Short mmCIF file of C-alpha atoms and ligand atoms in Angstrom, two decimals:
data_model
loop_
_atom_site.label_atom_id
_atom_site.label_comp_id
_atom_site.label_asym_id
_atom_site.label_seq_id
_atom_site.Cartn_x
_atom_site.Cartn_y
_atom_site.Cartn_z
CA UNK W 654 38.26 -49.60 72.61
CA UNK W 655 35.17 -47.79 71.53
CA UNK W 656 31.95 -47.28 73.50
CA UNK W 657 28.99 -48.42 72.05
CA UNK W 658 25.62 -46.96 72.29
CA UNK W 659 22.37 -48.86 71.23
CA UNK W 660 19.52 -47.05 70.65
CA UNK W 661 16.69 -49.52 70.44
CA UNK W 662 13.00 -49.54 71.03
CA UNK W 663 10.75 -52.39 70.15
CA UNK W 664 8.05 -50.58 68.43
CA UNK W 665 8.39 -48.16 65.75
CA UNK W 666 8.24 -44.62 64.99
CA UNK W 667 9.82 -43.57 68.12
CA UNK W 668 12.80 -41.46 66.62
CA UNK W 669 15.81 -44.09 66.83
CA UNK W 670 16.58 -43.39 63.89
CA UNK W 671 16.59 -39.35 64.06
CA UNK W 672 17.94 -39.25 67.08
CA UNK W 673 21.32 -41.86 66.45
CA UNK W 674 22.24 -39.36 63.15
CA UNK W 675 21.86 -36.20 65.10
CA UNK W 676 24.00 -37.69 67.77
CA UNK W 677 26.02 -38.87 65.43
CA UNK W 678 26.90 -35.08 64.03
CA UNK W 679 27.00 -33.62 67.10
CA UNK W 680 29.62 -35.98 68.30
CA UNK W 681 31.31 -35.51 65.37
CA UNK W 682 30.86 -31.85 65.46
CA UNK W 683 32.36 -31.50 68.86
CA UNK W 684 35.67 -33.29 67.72
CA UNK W 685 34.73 -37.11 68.69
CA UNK W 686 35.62 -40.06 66.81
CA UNK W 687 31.95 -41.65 66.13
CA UNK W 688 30.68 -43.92 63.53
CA UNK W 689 27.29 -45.74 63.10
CA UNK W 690 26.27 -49.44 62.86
CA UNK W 691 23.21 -49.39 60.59
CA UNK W 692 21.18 -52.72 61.61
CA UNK W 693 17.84 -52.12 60.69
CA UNK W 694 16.46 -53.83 57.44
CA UNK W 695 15.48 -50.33 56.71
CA UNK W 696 18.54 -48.94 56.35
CA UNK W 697 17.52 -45.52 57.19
CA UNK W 698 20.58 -43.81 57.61
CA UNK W 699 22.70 -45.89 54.96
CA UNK W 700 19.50 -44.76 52.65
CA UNK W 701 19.95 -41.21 53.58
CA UNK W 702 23.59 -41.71 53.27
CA UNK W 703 23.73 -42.83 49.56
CA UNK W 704 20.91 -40.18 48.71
CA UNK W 705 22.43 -36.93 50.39
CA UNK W 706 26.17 -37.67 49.76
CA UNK W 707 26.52 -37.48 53.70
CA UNK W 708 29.66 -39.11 53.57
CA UNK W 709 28.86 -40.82 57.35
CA UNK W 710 31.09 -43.09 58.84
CA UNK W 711 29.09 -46.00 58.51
CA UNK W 712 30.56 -49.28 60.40
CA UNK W 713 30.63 -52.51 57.90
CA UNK W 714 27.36 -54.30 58.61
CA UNK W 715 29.04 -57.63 59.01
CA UNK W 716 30.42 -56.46 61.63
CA UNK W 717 29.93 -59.06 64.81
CA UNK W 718 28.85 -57.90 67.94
CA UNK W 719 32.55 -59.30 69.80
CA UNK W 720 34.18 -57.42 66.69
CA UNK W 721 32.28 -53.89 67.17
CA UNK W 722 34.64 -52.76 70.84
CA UNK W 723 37.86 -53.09 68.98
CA UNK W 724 36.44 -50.99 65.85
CA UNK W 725 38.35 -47.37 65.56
CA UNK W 726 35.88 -44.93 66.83
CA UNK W 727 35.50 -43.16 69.91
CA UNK W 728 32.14 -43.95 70.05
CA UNK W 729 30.02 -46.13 67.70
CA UNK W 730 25.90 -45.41 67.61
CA UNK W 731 24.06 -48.22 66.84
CA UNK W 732 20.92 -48.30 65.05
CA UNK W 733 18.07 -50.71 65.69
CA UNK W 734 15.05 -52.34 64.04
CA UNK W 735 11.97 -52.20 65.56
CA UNK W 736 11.47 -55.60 67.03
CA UNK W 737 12.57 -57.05 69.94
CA UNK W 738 15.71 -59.52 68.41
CA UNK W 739 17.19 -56.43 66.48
CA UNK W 740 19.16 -55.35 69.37
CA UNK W 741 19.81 -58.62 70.43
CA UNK W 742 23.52 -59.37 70.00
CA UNK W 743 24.31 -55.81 70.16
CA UNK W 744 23.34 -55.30 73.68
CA UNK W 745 25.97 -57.75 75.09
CA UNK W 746 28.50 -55.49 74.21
CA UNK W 747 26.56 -52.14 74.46
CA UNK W 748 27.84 -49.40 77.21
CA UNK W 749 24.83 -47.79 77.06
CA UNK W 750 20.86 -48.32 75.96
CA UNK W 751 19.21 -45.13 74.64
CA UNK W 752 15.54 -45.72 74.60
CA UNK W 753 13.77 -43.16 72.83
CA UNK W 754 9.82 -43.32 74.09
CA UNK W 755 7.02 -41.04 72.61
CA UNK W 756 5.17 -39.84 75.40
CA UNK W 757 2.17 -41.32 75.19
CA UNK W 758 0.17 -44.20 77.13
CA UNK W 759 0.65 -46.79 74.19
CA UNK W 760 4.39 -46.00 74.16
CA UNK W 761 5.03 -46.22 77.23
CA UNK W 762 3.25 -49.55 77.77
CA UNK W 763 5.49 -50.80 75.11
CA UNK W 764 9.15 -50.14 76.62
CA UNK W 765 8.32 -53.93 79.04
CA UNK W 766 9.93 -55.79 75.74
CA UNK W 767 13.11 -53.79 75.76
CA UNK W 768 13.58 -53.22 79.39
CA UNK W 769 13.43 -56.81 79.68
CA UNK W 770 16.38 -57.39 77.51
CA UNK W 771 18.15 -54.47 78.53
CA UNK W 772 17.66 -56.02 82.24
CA UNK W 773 18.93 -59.24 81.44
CA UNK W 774 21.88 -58.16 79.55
CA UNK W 775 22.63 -55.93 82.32
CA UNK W 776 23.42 -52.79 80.34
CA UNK W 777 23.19 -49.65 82.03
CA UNK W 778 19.95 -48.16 80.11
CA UNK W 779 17.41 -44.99 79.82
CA UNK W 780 14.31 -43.18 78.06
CA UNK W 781 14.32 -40.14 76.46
CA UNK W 782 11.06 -38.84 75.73
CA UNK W 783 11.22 -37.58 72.14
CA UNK W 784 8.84 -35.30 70.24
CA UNK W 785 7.63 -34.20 73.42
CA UNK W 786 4.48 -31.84 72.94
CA UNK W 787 4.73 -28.82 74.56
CA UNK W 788 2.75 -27.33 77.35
CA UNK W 789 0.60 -30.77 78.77
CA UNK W 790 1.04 -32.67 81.80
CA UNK W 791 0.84 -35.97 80.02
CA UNK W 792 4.52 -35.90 79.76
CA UNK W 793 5.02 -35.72 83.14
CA UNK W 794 2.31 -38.39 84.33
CA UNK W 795 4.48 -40.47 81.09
CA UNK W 796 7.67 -39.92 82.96
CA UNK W 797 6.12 -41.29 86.10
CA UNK W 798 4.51 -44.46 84.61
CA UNK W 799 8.40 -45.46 83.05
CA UNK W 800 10.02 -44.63 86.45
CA UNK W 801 7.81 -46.62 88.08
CA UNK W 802 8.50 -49.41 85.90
CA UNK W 803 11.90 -49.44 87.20
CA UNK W 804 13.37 -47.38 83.99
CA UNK W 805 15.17 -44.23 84.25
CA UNK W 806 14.17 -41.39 82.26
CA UNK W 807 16.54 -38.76 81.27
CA UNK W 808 16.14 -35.56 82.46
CA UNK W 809 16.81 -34.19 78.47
CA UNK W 810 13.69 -34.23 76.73
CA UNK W 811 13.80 -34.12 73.03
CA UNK W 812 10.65 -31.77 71.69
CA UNK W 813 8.67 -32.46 67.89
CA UNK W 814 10.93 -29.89 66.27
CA UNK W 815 11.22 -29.98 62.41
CA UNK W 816 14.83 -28.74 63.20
CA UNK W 817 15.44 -32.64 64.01
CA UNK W 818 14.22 -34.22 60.71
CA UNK W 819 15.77 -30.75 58.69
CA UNK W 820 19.03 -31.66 60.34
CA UNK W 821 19.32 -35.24 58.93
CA UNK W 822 19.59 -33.52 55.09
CA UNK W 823 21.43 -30.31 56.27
CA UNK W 824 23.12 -30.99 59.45
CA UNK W 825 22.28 -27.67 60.35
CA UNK W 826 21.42 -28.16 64.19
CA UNK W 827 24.07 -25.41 65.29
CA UNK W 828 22.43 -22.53 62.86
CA UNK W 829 21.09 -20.08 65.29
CA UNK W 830 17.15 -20.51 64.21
CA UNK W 831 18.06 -24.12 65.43
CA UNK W 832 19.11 -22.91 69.06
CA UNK W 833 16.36 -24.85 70.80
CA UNK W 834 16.92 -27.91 69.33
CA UNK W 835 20.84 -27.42 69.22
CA UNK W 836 20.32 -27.09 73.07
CA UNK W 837 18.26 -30.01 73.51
CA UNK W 838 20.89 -32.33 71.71
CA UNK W 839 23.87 -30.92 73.33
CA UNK W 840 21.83 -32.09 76.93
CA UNK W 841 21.14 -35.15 75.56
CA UNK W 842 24.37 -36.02 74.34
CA UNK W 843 26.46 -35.16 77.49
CA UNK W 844 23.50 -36.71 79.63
CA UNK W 845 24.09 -40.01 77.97
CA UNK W 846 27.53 -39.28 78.40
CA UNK W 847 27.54 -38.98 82.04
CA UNK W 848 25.55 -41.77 82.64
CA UNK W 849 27.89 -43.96 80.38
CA UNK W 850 31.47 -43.45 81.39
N1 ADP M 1057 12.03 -34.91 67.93
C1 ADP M 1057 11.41 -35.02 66.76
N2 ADP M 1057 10.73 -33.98 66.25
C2 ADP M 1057 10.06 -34.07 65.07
N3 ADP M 1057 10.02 -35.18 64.32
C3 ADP M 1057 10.68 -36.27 64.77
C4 ADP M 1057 11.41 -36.25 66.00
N4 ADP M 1057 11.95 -37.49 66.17
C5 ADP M 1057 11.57 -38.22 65.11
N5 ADP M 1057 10.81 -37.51 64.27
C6 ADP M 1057 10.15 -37.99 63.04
O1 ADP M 1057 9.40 -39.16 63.39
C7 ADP M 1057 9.43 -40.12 62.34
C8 ADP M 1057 10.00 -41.45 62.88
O2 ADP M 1057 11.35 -41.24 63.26
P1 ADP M 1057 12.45 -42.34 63.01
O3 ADP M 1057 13.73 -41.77 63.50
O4 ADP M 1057 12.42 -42.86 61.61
O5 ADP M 1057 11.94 -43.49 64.02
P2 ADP M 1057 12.44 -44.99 64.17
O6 ADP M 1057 13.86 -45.05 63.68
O7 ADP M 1057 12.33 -45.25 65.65
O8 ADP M 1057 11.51 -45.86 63.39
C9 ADP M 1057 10.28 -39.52 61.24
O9 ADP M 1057 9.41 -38.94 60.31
C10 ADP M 1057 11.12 -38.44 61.94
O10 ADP M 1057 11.45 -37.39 61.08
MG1 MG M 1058 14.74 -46.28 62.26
#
């Protein structure tokens, strides 16, 4: 049975996308059965598929949300659309909501759409602040305003590295001028795998 992980946001922009594909490799990387479930009209990562010759293990996107547990991964990521019904049958069967948040006011004002789901479905669920900024307190007074909303935030933060949108062409995240970022996602990933299993 695999274990699926939604990453979903309801506004844009917020690095679903980026962050699903360099999960993706790392899980593969580290010997894991993974595939993705590309669901957003945008087709981002098929897209990047087709043009790069990535040869990812992309789930057929008829798949049903009842039909995704019994699929033949270890773990399937599942990418979102940024609107609120994109997730929507996926989260019944999710084991895990990643909720990648830019830290900013706006953002983080924007999360009550998706928690709301992500409460009613019951789904265990968390931010990760991506393309963190470094060096300003804003992240942490960000951090406070989601907890306080009743969300947990992870204690990984993902910073604005180039290494993140380099790695989607190269898959490079494990050279060593990619340490921090290589770092980062390794947290991440076993962070989300805690929390999950
Ligand atoms: N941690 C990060 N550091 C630097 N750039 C990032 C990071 N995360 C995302 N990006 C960039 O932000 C933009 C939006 O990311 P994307 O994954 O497409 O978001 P979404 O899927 O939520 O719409 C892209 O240009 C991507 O390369
Ligand atoms: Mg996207």
């Amino acid at each position: 049975m695999a274990r699926v992980i939604v990453i979903a946001n309801s506004k844009g922009g917020t690095g679903k996308s980026t962050i699903t594909l360099n999960l993706y490799q790392y899980f593969i990387a580290n010997g894991a059965s993974c595939g993705i479930l590309d669901t957003d009209l945008q087709q981002s990562i098929t897209l990047l598929d087709t043009n790069y010759e990535k040869n990812i293990a992309l789930v057929d996107p008829h798949t049903s949300p009842e039909a995704l547990k019994d699929i033949d991964y270890e773990i399937v990521l599942v990418d979102t659309p940024p609107y609120r019904t994109g997730a929507g049958g996926f989260m019944s069967v999710a084991d895990f909501v990643l909720i990648p948040v830019n830290p900013s006011p706006m953002d983080a004002m924007a999360i009550h759409s998706i928690l709301a789901d992500v409460q009613e479905a019951g789904v265990k669920h968390a931010v990760v602040l991506n393309r963190v900024a470094p060096k300003t307190s804003l992240t942490d007074e960000i951090r406070k305003t989601i907890e306080a909303f009743g969300c947990k935030v992870l204690q990984t933060q993902i910073n604005n590295r180039v290494a993140y949108s380099r790695s989607l062409i190269y898959d490079d995240l494990d050279s060593e001028a990619n340490a921090k970022a290589s770092v980062e996602l390794s947290s991440l990933a076993n962070e989300v795998l805690r929390l999950m299993l």
